[in-house]
Amino acid sequence: MPKELLIQVSPEIAANNALLKEHIAKMISVPVSEIAHVTILKRSIDARQKAIKVNLKMLIFFEGETVEALKTELPDYKNVSNATEVIVVGAGPAGLFAALQLIELGLKPIVIERGKDVRGRRRDLKAINLEYIVNEDSNYCFGEGGAGTYSDGKLYTRSKKRGDVDRILNLFVAFGASPDILIEAHPHIGTNKLPKIIEDIREKIIEFGGKVLFDKRLTDIILKNNEVQGIVTNTGETITASKIILATGHSARDIFELLDRKKIFIEAKPFALGVRAEHPQELIDKIQYSCDYRGEYLPPAAYSIVKQVNGRGMYSFCMCPGGVIAPCATSPGEVVTNGWSPSKRDQATANSGIVVELKLEDFKPFAKFGALAGMEFQKSIEQKSWHLAGQTQKVPAQRMVDFTQSKTSSDIPKTSYVPGTTPVEMGQVFPGFLTQIMREGFSEFGKSVRGYLTNDAILHAPESRTSSPVRIPRDVVTYEHVQIKGLYPCGEGAGYAGGIISAAIDGEKCALKCAETIKK
């Protein structure tokens, strides 16, 4: 029978099947000819020592044994054209996976998406990058696939408690993602490949009787006696249903304002905010791999840093090796940064959000906005950054060491952020307490990660959309809103997820809970 092995090998051996078989044969004392096939189950890099190793978990098949291929199949979907309808608001990962789960459960999803399909979004992304035009319904945050479609496609989550991660990964593979995402410790699809996968998910939803409607923005929720009756869209259309899965993402400020206006209970939620730091990828490779050149067998290096500064966590967020920084504003008069990597992670720079955890007490200057205080705090920094950088889509920028020394950088080299940068002393962008924490934090980063604190690194402001500034509370058992029957707050926008995988899992959970009440 196949033999399972856990081994450490050099990057060269890990990348070469013939060398790997020879290494295994020596380890288990068998002729290499007896090893018929090696299936890699898990792969990760251990760069803690100077001699970098690759950890491999594998199955060894010997001569005469049947090689068992990894199966990734879609569920047995049935046509739901005439089934009970459930409205799904938002076609990000939470909404799309909720829709797939509804079909699997015999219910008909009606997905409405304020933005355009993946192809249509590209024109609007070009417009924000080159012409500084922000389409409020179609941008890096809004449109088919949500924020992840054109802003990286990372597929790992820190919390395994959220649900069945492997199920989501297998579904992605069944829709066309590389099987490598089932193996890698930090799976990543890439912004260049994710759009086609999202298209295929949409086509599957439609094939089995669901609907996906683009350019449809939720403008009102129809209620009777605190129970959902349906929705109204920006086109004046009314769609009736007794169940709504609200999966609108963390940047849908108009949805938070709608709920607040209708006195549907929401609450302010702490989030994290800071800058996006860009280094030369070669420098990050040198730091992480302790070598001048990483060679052809190692991927571009990533990093993760966490520090406690003045009682606050300051940490790297959404680190993108071999990637670029993108303009992610969702309204005119603001600037927002995020990062992404293509599947090969082959760009010359590495970037990461470097953010500080905020507390509810930080939002006191915006207390008059009630549950929207955090959102208004966030908005104020984005708008101030827009003004300071020249009122286009250029962003405030500063060299990292200059920032720690409160010096405006005399020059900013061209970075991967296409709209461009304006030299600004970041103390003008952020509240004093936040500026001080970041200055001390970067100095601490430099002490523990030698070479990280350098003027070759450029800070771009702000990194402000790390998570939702609002939580839409729901019952811990039924997942229904605590006040409105038939409303299921879902995913990142509701405060229950943080990334593609966790959002997809939450979408499935909400669909399951919704189906339970329908089928009673």
PDB file of C-alpha atoms in Angstrom, residues 11 21 45 71 79 113 132-133 142 151-152 154 163 224 228 231 243 252 265 287 322 351 353 378 382 449 489 491 513:
ATOM      1  CA  PRO A  11      14.622  23.443  -2.919  1.00  0.00           C
ATOM      2  CA  LYS A  21      12.600   9.872  -6.196  1.00  0.00           C
ATOM      3  CA  ILE A  45       9.329  26.387   2.994  1.00  0.00           C
ATOM      4  CA  LYS A  71     -10.378  14.061  -7.001  1.00  0.00           C
ATOM      5  CA  ASN A  79     -31.850  22.639 -11.624  1.00  0.00           C
ATOM      6  CA  GLU A 113     -24.297  42.893  -8.000  1.00  0.00           C
ATOM      7  CA  TYR A 132      -8.094  59.096 -11.993  1.00  0.00           C
ATOM      8  CA  ILE A 133     -11.809  58.428 -12.657  1.00  0.00           C
ATOM      9  CA  PHE A 142     -17.025  46.414  -6.391  1.00  0.00           C
ATOM     10  CA  SER A 151      -6.627  42.461  -5.760  1.00  0.00           C
ATOM     11  CA  ASP A 152      -4.622  39.297  -5.335  1.00  0.00           C
ATOM     12  CA  LYS A 154      -4.901  34.850  -1.635  1.00  0.00           C
ATOM     13  CA  GLY A 163     -15.134  26.002   8.718  1.00  0.00           C
ATOM     14  CA  LYS A 224     -43.182  44.334   7.224  1.00  0.00           C
ATOM     15  CA  VAL A 228     -38.008  40.750   4.991  1.00  0.00           C
ATOM     16  CA  ILE A 231     -35.641  44.678  -2.047  1.00  0.00           C
ATOM     17  CA  LYS A 243     -34.875  35.750   2.623  1.00  0.00           C
ATOM     18  CA  ALA A 252     -20.280  49.218   0.811  1.00  0.00           C
ATOM     19  CA  PHE A 265     -29.389  47.670  14.276  1.00  0.00           C
ATOM     20  CA  ILE A 287      16.353  39.231   4.244  1.00  0.00           C
ATOM     21  CA  GLY A 322       6.383  40.039  -6.537  1.00  0.00           C
ATOM     22  CA  ASN A 351       4.439  45.184  -0.825  1.00  0.00           C
ATOM     23  CA  GLY A 353      -0.064  46.642   4.369  1.00  0.00           C
ATOM     24  CA  GLN A 378     -11.761  55.833   7.990  1.00  0.00           C
ATOM     25  CA  GLU A 382      -8.872  58.742   2.912  1.00  0.00           C
ATOM     26  CA  VAL A 449      14.193  42.082  10.753  1.00  0.00           C
ATOM     27  CA  PRO A 489     -25.659  39.430   7.369  1.00  0.00           C
ATOM     28  CA  GLY A 491     -19.025  37.859   4.995  1.00  0.00           C
ATOM     29  CA  LYS A 513     -29.006  28.406   7.897  1.00  0.00           C
TER      30      LYS A 513
END
